[in-house]
mmCIF file of C-alpha atoms in Angstrom:
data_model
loop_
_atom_site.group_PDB
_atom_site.id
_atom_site.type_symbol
_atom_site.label_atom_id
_atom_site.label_comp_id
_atom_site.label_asym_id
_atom_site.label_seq_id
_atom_site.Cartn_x
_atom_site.Cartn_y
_atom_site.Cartn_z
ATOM 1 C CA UNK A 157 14.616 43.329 -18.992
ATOM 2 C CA UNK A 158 11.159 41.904 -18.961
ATOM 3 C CA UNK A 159 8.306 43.799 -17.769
ATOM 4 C CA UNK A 160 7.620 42.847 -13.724
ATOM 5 C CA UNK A 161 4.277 41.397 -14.449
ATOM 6 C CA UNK A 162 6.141 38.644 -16.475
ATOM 7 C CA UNK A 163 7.800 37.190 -13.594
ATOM 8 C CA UNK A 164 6.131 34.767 -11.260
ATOM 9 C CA UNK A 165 4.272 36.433 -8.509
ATOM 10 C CA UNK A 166 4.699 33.614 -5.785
ATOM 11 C CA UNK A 167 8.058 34.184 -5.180
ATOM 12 C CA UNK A 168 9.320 31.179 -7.097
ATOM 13 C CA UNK A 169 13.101 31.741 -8.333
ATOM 14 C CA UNK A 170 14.950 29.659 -10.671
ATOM 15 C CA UNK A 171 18.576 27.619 -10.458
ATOM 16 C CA UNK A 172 20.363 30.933 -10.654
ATOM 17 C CA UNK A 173 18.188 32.541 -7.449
ATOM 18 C CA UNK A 174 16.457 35.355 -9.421
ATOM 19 C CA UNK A 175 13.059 35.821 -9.704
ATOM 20 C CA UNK A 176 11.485 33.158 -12.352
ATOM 21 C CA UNK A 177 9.751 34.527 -15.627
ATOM 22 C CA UNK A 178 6.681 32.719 -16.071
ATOM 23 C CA UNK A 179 6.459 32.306 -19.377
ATOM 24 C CA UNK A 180 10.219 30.355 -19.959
ATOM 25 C CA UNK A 181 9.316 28.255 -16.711
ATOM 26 C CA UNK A 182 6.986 25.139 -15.641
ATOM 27 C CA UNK A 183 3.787 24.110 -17.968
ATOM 28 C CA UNK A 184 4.421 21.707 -20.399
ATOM 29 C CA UNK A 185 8.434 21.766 -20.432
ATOM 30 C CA UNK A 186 8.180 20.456 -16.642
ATOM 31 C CA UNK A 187 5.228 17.687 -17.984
ATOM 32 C CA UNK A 188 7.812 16.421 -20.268
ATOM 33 C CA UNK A 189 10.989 16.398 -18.144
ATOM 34 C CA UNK A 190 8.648 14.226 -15.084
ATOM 35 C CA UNK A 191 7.479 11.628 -17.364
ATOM 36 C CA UNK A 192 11.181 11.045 -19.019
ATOM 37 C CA UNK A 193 12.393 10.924 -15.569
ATOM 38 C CA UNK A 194 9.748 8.818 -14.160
ATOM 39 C CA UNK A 195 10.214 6.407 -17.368
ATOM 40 C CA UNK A 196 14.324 6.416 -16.935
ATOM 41 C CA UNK A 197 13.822 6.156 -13.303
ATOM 42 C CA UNK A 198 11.516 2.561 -13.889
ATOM 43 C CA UNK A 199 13.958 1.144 -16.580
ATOM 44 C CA UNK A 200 17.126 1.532 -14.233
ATOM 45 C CA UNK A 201 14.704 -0.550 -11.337
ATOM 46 C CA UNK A 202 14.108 -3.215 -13.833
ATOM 47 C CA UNK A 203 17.352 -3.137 -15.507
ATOM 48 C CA UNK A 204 19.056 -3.599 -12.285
ATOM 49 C CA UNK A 205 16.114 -6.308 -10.813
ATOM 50 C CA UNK A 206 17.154 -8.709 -13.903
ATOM 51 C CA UNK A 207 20.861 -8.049 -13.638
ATOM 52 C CA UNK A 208 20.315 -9.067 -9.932
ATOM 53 C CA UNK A 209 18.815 -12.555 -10.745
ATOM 54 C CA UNK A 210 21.409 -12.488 -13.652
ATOM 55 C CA UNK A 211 24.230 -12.700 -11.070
ATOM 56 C CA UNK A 212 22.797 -14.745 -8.457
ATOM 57 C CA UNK A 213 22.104 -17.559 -10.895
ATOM 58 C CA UNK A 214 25.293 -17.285 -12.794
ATOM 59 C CA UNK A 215 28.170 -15.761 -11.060
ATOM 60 C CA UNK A 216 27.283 -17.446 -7.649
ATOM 61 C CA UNK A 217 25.631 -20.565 -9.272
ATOM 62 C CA UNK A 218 22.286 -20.321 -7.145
ATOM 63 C CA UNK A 219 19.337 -21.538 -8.231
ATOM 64 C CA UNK A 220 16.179 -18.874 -8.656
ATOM 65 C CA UNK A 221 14.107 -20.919 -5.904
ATOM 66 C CA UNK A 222 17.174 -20.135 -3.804
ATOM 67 C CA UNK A 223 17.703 -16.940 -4.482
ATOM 68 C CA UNK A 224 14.515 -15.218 -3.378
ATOM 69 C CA UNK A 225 15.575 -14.605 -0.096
ATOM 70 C CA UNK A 226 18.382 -12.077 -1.670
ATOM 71 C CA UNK A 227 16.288 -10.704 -4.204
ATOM 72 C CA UNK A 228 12.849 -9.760 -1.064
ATOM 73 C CA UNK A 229 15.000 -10.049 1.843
ATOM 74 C CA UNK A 230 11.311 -8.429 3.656
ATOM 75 C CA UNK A 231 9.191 -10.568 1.909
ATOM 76 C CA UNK A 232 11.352 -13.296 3.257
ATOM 77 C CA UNK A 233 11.729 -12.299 6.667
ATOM 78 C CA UNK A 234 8.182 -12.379 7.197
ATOM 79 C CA UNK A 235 7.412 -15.818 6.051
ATOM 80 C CA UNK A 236 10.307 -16.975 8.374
ATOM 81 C CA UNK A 237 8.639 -15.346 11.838
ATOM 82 C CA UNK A 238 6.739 -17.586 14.096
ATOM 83 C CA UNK A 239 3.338 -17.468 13.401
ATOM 84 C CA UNK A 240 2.470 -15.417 16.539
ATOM 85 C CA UNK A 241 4.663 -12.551 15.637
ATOM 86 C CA UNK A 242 3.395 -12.012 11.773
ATOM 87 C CA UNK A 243 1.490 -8.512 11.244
ATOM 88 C CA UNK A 244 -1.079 -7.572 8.362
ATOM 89 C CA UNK A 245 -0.807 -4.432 6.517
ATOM 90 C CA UNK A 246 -4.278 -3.033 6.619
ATOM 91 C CA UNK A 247 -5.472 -0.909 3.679
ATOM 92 C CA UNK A 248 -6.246 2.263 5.422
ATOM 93 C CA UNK A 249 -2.973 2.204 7.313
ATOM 94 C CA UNK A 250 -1.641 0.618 10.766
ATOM 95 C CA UNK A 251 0.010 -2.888 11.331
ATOM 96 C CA UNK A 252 -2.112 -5.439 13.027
ATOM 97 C CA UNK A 253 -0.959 -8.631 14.446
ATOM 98 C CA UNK A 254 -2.047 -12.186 13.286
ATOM 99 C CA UNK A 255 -3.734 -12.773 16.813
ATOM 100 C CA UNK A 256 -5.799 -9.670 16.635
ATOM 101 C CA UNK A 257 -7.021 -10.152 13.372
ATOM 102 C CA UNK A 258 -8.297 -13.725 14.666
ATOM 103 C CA UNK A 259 -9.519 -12.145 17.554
ATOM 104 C CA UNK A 260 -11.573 -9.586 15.375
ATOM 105 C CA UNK A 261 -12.733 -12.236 13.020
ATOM 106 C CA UNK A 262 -14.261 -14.100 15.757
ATOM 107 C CA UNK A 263 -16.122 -11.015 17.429
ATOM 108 C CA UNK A 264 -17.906 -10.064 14.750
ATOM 109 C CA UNK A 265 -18.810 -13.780 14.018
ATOM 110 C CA UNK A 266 -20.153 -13.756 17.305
ATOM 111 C CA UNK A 267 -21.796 -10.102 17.400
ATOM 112 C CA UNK A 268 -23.857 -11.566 14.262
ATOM 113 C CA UNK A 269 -24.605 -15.117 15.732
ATOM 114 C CA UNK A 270 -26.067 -13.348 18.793
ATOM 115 C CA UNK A 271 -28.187 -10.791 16.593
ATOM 116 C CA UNK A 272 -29.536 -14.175 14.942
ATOM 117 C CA UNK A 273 -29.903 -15.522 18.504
ATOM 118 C CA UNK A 274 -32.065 -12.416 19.454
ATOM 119 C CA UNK A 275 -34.189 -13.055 16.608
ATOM 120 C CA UNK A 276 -35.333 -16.578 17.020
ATOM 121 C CA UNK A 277 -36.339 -15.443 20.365
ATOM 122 C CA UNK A 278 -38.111 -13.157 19.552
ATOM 123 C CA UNK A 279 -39.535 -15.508 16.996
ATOM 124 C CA UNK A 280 -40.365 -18.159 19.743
ATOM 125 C CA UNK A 281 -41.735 -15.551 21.857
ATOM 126 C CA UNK A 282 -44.464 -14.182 19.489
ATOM 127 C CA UNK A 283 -45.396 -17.692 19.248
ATOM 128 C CA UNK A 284 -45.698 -18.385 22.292
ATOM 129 C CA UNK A 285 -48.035 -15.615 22.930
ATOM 130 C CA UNK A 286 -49.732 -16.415 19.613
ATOM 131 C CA UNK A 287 -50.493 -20.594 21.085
ATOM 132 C CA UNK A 288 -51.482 -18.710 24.331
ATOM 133 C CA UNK A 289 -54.102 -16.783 23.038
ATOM 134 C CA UNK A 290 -55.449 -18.918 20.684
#
């Protein structure tokens, strides 16, 4: 039996239930078992994405331009919507809708025009003073 400092101290067991012995578990054996799985895992998705267009195109005689709706049924859904109910992704998470991204658009084009605005009169106004004075 190994010594008790051998075994993991986190409580960690392994597929039997005992008590793991760190030095026959994790490090560089687990490294290699993610990246085979990660690489098997992608070649079944592409394997079965090519089989997919396979059969659509030959077993029920579609063409590819007619086929797109099976192969990104979401993709497709959203190009089919009215153009009222279509939502952007943002990039830092939430769902807007196309209305309030035309609505934000045009607020900050308008924040900026009326920050130009306040310029030129202020502009004008030194002028003015400036023609009064002199």
């Amino acid at each position: 039996m190994e010594a008790k400092a051998d075994y993991t101290q986190d409580g960690i067991v392994d597929f039997c239930g005992q008590p793991a012995v760190s030095s026959k578990t994790g490090k560089w054996k687990a490294c290699a078992f993610l990246v085979g799985y990660e690489a098997f895992e992608r070649m079944a998705f592409y394997g079965v994405a090519s089989n997919l267009v396979n059969y659509l195109t030959t077993q029920l005689h579609e063409d590819i331009v007619s086929s797109i709706p099976h192969l990104r049924p979401t993709e497709y859904k959203r190009l089919r919507l009215p153009r009222n109910r279509r939502t952007v992704n943002r990039a830092y998470g939430g769902v807007l809708s196309g209305s309030v991204v035309r609505e934000r658009i045009i607020r900050a084009f308008l924040v900026e025009e009326k920050k130009i605005v306040k310029k030129v009169l202020k502009i004008q106004k030194a002028k003015e003073k400036q023609a009064l004075k002199g």
